[in-house]
Coordinates of C-alpha atoms in Angstrom, one line a residue:
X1 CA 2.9 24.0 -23.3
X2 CA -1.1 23.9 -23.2
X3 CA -1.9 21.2 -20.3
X4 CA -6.0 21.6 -21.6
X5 CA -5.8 18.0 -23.3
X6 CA -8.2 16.2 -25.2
X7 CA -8.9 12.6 -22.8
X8 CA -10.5 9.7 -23.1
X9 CA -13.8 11.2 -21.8
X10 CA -13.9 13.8 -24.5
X11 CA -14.1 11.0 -27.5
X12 CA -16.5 8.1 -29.0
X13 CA -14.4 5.2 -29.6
X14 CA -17.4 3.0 -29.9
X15 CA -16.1 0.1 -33.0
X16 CA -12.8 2.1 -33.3
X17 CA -9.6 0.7 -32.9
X18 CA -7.7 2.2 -30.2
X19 CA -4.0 2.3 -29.4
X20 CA -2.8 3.0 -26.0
X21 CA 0.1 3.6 -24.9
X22 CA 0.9 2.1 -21.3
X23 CA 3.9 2.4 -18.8
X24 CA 4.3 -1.9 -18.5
X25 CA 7.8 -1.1 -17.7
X26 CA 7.8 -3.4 -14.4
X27 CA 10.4 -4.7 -12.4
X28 CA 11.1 -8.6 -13.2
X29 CA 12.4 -11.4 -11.3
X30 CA 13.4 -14.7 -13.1
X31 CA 10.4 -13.6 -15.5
X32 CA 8.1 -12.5 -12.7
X33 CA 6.8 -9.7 -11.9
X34 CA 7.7 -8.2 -8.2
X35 CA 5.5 -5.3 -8.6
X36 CA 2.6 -4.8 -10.7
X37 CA 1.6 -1.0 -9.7
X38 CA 2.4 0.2 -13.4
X39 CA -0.1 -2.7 -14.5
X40 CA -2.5 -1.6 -11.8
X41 CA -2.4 2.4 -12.7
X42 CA -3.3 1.1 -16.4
X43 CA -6.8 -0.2 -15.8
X44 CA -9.1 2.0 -15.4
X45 CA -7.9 3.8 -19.0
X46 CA -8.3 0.0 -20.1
X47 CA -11.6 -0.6 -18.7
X48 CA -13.2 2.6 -19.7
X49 CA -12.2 2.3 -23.4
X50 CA -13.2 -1.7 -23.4
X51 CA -16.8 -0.4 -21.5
X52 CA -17.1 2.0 -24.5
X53 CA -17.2 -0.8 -27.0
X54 CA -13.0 0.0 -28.1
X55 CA -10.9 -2.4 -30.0
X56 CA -8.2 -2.2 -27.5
X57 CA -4.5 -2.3 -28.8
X58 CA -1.8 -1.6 -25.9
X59 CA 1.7 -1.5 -26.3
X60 CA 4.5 -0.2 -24.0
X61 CA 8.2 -0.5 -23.6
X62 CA 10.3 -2.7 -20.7
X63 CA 13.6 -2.3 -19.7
X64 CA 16.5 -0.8 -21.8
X65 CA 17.1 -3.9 -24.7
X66 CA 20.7 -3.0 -24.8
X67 CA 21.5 -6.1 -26.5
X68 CA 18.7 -6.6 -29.2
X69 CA 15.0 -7.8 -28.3
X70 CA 15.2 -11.0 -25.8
X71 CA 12.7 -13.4 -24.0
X72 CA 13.9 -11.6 -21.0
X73 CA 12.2 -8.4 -21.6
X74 CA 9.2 -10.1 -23.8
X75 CA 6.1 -8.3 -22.5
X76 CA 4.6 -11.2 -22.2
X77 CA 4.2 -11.5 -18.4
X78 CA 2.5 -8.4 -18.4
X79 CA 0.0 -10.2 -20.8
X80 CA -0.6 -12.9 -18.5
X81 CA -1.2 -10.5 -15.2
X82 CA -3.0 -8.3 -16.9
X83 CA -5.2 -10.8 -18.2
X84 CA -6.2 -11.4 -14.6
X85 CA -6.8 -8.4 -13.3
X86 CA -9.2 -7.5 -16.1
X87 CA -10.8 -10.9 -16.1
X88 CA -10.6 -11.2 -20.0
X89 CA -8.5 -12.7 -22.6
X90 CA -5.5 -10.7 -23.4
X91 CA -4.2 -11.7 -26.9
X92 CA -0.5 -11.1 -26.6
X93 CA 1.4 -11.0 -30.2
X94 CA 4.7 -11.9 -29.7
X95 CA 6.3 -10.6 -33.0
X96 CA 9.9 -9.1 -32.5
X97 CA 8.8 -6.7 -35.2
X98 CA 5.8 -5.6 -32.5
X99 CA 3.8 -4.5 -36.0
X100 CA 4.3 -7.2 -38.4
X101 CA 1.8 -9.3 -39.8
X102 CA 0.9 -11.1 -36.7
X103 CA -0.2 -8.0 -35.2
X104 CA -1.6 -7.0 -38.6
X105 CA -3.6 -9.8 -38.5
X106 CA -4.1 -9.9 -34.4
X107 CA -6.4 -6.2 -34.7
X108 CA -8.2 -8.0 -38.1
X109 CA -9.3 -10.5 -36.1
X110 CA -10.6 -8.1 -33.3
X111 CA -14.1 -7.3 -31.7
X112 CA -15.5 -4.6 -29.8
X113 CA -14.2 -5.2 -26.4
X114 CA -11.2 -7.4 -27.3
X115 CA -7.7 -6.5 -26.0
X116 CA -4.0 -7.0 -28.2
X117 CA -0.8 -6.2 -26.4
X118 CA 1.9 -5.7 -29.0
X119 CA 5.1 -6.8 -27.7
X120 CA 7.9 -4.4 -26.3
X121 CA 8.5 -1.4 -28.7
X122 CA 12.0 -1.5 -27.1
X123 CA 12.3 -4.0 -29.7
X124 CA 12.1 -2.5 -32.5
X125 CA 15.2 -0.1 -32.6
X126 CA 13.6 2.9 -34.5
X127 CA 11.5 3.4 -31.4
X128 CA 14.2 5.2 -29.7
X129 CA 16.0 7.3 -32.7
X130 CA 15.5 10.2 -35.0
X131 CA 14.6 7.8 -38.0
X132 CA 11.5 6.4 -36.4
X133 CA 9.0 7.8 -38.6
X134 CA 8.3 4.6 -40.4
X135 CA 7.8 2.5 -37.1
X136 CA 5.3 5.5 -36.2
X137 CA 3.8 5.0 -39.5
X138 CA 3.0 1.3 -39.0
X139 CA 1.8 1.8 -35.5
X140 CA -0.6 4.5 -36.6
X141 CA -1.8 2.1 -39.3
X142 CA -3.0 -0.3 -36.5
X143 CA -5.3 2.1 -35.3
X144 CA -7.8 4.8 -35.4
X145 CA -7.6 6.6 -32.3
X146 CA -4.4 7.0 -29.4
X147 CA -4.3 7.5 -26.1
X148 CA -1.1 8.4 -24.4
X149 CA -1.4 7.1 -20.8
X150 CA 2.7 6.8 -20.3
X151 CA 3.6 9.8 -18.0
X152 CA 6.8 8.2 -17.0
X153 CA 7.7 8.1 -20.9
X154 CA 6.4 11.1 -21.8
X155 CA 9.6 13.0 -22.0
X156 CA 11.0 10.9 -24.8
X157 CA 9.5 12.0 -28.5
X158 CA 9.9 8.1 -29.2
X159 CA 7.8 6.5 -32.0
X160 CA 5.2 4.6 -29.8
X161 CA 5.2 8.0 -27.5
X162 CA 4.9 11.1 -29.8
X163 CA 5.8 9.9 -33.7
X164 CA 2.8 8.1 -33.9
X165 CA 0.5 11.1 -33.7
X166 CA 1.2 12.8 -36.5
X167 CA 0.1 9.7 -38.4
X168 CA -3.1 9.7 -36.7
X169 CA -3.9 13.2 -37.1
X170 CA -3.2 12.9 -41.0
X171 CA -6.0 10.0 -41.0
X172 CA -8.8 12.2 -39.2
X173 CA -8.4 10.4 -36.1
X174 CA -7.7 11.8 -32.7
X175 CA -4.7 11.8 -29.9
X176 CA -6.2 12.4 -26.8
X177 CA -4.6 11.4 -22.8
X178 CA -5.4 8.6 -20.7
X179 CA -6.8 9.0 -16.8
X180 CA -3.2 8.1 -15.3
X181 CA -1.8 11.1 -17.7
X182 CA -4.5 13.7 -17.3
X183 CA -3.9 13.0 -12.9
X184 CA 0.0 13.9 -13.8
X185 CA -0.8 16.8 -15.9
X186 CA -3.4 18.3 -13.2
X187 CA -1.2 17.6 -10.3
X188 CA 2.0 18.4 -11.8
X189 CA 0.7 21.0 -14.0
X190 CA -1.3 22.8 -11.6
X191 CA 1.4 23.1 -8.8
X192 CA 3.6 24.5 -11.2
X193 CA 2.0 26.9 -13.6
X194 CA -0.9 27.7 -10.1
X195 CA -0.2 27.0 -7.4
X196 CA -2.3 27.3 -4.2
X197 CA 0.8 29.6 -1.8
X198 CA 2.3 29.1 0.3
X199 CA 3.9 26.8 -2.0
X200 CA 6.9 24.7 -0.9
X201 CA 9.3 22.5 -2.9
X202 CA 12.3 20.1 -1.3
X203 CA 14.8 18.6 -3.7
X204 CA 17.3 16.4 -3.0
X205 CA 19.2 13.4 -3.9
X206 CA 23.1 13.5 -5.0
X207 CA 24.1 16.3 -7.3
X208 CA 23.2 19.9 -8.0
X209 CA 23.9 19.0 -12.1
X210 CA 21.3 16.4 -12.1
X211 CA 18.5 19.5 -10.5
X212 CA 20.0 22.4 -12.0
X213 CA 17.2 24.1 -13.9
X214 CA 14.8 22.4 -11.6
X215 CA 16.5 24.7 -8.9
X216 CA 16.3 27.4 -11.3
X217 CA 12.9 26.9 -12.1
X218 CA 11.4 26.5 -8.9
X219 CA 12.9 29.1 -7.7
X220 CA 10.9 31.5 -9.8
X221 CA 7.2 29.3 -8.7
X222 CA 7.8 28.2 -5.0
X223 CA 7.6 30.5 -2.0
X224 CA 10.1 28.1 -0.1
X225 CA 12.5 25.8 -1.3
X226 CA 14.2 23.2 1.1
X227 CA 17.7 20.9 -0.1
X228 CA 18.6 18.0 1.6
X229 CA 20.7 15.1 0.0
X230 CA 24.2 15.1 -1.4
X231 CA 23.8 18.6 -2.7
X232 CA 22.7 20.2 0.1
X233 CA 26.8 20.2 0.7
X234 CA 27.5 22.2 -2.3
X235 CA 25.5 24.9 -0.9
X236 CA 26.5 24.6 2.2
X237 CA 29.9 24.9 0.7
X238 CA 29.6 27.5 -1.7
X239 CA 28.5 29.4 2.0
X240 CA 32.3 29.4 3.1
X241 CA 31.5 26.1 5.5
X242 CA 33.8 23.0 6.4
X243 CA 31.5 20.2 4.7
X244 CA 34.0 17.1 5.5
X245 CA 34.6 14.3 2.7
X246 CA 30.7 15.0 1.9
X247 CA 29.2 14.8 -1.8
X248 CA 30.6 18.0 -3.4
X249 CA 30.4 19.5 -6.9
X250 CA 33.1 21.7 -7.1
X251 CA 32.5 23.0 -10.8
X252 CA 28.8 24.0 -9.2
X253 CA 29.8 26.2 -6.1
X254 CA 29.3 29.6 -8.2
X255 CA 25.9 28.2 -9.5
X256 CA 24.9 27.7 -6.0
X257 CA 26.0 31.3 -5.1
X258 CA 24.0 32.4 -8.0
X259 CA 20.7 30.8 -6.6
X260 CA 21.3 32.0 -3.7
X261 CA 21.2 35.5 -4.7
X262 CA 18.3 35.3 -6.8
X263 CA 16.2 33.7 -4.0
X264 CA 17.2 36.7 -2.0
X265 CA 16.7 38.9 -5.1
X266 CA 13.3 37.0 -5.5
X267 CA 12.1 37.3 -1.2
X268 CA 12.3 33.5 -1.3
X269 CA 13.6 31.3 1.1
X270 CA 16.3 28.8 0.2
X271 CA 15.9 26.4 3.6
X272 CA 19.4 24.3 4.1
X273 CA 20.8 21.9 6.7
X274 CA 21.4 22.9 10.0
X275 CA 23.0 20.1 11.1
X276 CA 24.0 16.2 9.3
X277 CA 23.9 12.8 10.2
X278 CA 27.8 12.1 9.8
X279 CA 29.8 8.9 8.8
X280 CA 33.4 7.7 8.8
X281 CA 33.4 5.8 5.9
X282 CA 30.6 4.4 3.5
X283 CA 28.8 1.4 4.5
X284 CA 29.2 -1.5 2.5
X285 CA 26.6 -3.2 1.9
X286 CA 24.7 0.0 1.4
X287 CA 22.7 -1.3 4.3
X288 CA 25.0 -2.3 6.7
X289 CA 24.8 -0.9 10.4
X290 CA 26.8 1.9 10.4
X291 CA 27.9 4.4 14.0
X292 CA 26.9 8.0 13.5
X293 CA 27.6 11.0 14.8
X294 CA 25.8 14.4 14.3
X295 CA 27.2 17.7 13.9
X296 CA 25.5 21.0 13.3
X297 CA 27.0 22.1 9.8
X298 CA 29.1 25.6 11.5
X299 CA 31.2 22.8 12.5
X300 CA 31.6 19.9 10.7
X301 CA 34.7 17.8 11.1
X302 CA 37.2 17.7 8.2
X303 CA 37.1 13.8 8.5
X304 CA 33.9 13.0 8.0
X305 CA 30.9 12.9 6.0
X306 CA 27.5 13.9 6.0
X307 CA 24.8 11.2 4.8
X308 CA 21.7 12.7 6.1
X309 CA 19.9 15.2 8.0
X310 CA 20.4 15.9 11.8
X311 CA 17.1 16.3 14.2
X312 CA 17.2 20.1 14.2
X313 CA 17.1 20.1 10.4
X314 CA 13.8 17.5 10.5
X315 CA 12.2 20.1 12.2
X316 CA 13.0 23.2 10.7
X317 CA 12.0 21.2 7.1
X318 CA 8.7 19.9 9.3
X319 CA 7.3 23.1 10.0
X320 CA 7.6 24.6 6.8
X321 CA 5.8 21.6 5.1
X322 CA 3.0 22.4 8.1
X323 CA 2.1 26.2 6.8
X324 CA 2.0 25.0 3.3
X325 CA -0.4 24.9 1.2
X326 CA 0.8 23.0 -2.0
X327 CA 4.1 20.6 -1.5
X328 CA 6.1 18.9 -4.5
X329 CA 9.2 16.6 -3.2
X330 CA 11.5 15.5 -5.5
X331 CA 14.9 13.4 -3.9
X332 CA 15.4 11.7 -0.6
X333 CA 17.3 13.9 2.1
X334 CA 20.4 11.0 2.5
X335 CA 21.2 7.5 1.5
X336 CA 17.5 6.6 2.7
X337 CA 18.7 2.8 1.6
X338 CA 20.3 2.7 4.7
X339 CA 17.8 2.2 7.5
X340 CA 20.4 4.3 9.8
X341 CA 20.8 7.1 7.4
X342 CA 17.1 7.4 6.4
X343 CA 15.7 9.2 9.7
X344 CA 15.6 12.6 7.4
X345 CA 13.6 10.9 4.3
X346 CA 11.3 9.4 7.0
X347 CA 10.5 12.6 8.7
X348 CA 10.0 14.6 5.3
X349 CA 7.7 12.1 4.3
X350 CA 5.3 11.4 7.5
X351 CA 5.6 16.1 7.8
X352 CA 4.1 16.1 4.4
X353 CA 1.6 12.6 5.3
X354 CA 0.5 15.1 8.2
X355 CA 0.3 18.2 6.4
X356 CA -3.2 19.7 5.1
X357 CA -1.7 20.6 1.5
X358 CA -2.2 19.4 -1.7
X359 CA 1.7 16.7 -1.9
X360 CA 3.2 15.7 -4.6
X361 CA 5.7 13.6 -4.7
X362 CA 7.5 13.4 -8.1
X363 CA 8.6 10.3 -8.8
X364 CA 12.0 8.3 -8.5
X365 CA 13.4 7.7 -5.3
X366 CA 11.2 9.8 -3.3
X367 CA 8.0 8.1 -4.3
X368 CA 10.2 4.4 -3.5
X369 CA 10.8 6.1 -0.1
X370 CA 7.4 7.2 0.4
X371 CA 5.9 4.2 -0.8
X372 CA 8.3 1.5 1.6
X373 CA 7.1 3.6 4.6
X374 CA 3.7 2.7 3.8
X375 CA 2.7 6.4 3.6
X376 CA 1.7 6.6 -0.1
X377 CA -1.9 6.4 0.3
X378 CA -1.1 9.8 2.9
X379 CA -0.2 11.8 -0.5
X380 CA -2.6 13.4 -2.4
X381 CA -0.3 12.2 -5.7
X382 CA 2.4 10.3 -6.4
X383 CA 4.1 10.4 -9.7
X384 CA 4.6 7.5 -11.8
X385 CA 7.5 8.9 -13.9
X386 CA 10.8 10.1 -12.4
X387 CA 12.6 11.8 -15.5
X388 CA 9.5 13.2 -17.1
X389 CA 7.7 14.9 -13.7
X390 CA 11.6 16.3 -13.2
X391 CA 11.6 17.5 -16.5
X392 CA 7.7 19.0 -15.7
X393 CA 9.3 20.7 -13.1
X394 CA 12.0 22.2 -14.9
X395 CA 9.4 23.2 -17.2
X396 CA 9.7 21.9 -20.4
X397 CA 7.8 20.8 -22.9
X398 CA 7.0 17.0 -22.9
X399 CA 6.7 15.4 -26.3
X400 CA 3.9 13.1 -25.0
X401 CA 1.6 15.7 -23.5
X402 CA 2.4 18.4 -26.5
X403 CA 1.7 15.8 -29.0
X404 CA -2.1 15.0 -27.5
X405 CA -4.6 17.3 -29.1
X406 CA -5.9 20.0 -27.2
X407 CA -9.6 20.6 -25.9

């Protein structure tokens, strides 16, 4: 996949009519929104294209609209916010069929410098399947130009994602990638296809299936590669060692054996627990205060299991975030929800806030960690799509950046 794409700095859009595609896909309260950092990470895309003298179209998905399009997941709180924050009219059709002739008429009606949100694309069910090349069709007809500034939907070839391209190509016009987008592909991109060495990567989180080619992958591109989480256990396993009632995923043992040998095949490092933060039995609520007791992992007991990372492990993961030079982080090293079994996220994250490498932290839980201990701005990028920078990191292709025209 070429990652040298066309962006909004490379095209004229003065008088054109310009679709963009936006990540509005916030979290909502009673029909409020309790965090507006998607809306935020949106602007300055906006603003350059409305500066430029643009006809600015957005549209974005929100939620999962399971059960057919609903006020609850109308994007038009998103209209309302963003209205404020660029201290202009947004004109928010509110059409079910997001490209009827409301919004037909809505982009008539339109002058340089005016903004249309279409509403959720969610809600039009061709979005999301194999037949949505006519709801591609009639979002290309809206416009002349697209931008793609979506990272965190950039995995899915849906209509308002990828489909729609092919349409504007056929017209003459051009696909090109928003700011938000270009960061993710230069970040993202960059640490995996050249990397500056040494050049670390920690996964965790639950299973080994949900990061099995990212394992395999990173293996080949990272000097070092740390585990923590629930599937540090399967390794630790797959080792010959007593892991307790801890996370394991017996039908992965082998695999785990496999990358083993290749890192030792490959002179890389596979870094795993030395020792766990160990529990009785789950807490319920997640949060609850829970006793712990910490075991190095030669001798873990049979009764119990481990939830996060002892103190020797911190440090061993600590110093080999300190002589790197490039760090991507993907999955929290326990159940970081609990504030008792989050010790190991917390020191992962302030080793790479005090590390002099380029960190990246991709997305998903680890970027929710990183940001509720107020050590995002520390990072020199934070992701804004789980799914699609884990998918960058297993290295394959992304609809959304393929389908942007390169330079």
């Amino acid at each position: 996949m070429s990652l040298n794409k066309k962006s909004v700095d490379d095209i004229n859009v003065k008088g054109k009519r310009v679709l963009v595609r936006c990540d509005f896909n916030v979290p909502l309260k009673e029909g409020k929104i309790t965090d507006e950092t998607r809306i935020v990470a949106a602007l300055p895309t906006i603003q350059k294209l409305l500066n430029d003298g643009g006809k600015v179209i957005l549209c974005s998905h929100l939620g999962k609209v399971k059960n057919g399009p609903n006020e609850g997941e109308s994007l038009a709180p998103v209209a309302e916010r963003l209205a404020e924050k660029l201290g202009k009219p947004v004109n928010f059709v509110s059409d079910y069929n997001v490209t009827g002739e409301a919004a037909t008429a809505a982009v008539a009606a339109m002058n340089e410098g005016d903004v249309v949100l279409l509403q959720n694309t969610r809600f039009r069910g061709e979005e999301e399947t194999k037949n949505g090349e006519q709801f591609s069709k009639e979002l290309a007809d809206l416009a002349d130009v697209y931008v793609c500034d979506a990272f965190g939907s950039s995995h899915r070839a849906h209509a308002s994602v990828a489909g729609v391209t092919k349409f504007i190509s056929a017209k003459g016009g051009e696909n090109v990638v928003g700011y938000l987008m270009q960061k993710e592909i230069d970040f993202l991109g960059k640490a995996v296809e050249n990397p500056v060495r040494p050049f670390v990567a920690i996964l965790g989180g639950a299973k080994v299936a949900d990061k099995l080619n990212v394992i395999d992958n990173l293996l080949e591109k990272a000097d070092t590669l740390i585990i923590g989480g629930g599937m540090a256990y399967t390794f630790l396993k797959a080792q010959g060692k007593e892991i307790g009632t801890s996370m394991l995923d017996e039908s992965k043992i082998d695999y785990c054996n496999e990358m083993m040998a290749k890192a030792e095949k490959l002179g890389k490092k596979i870094l795993l627990p030395v020792d766990a933060v160990t529990i009785k039995d789950f807490p319920n609520p997640i949060d609850a205060p829970i006793e712990t007791e910490t075991y190095d992992t030669d001798n873990m007991p049979a009764d119990r299991e481990g939830c996060d990372i002892g103190p020797k492990t911190r440090e061993l993961y600590a110093k080999a975030v300190a002589d790197a030079k490039t760090v991507v982080w993907n999955g929290p090293m326990g159940v970081f929800e609990n504030p008792t079994l989050a010790a190991g996220t917390l020191a992962v994250a302030e080793a790479l806030a005090n590390a002099e490498a380029t960190t990246i932290i991709g997305g998903g839980d680890s970027a929710a960690a990183v940001n509720q201990m107020g050590l995002g701005d520390k990072m020199s990028h934070i992701s804004t799509g789980g799914g699609a920078s884990l998918e960058f990191l297993e290295g394959k292709e992304l609809p959304g950046v393929a389908a942007a025209d390169d330079k």
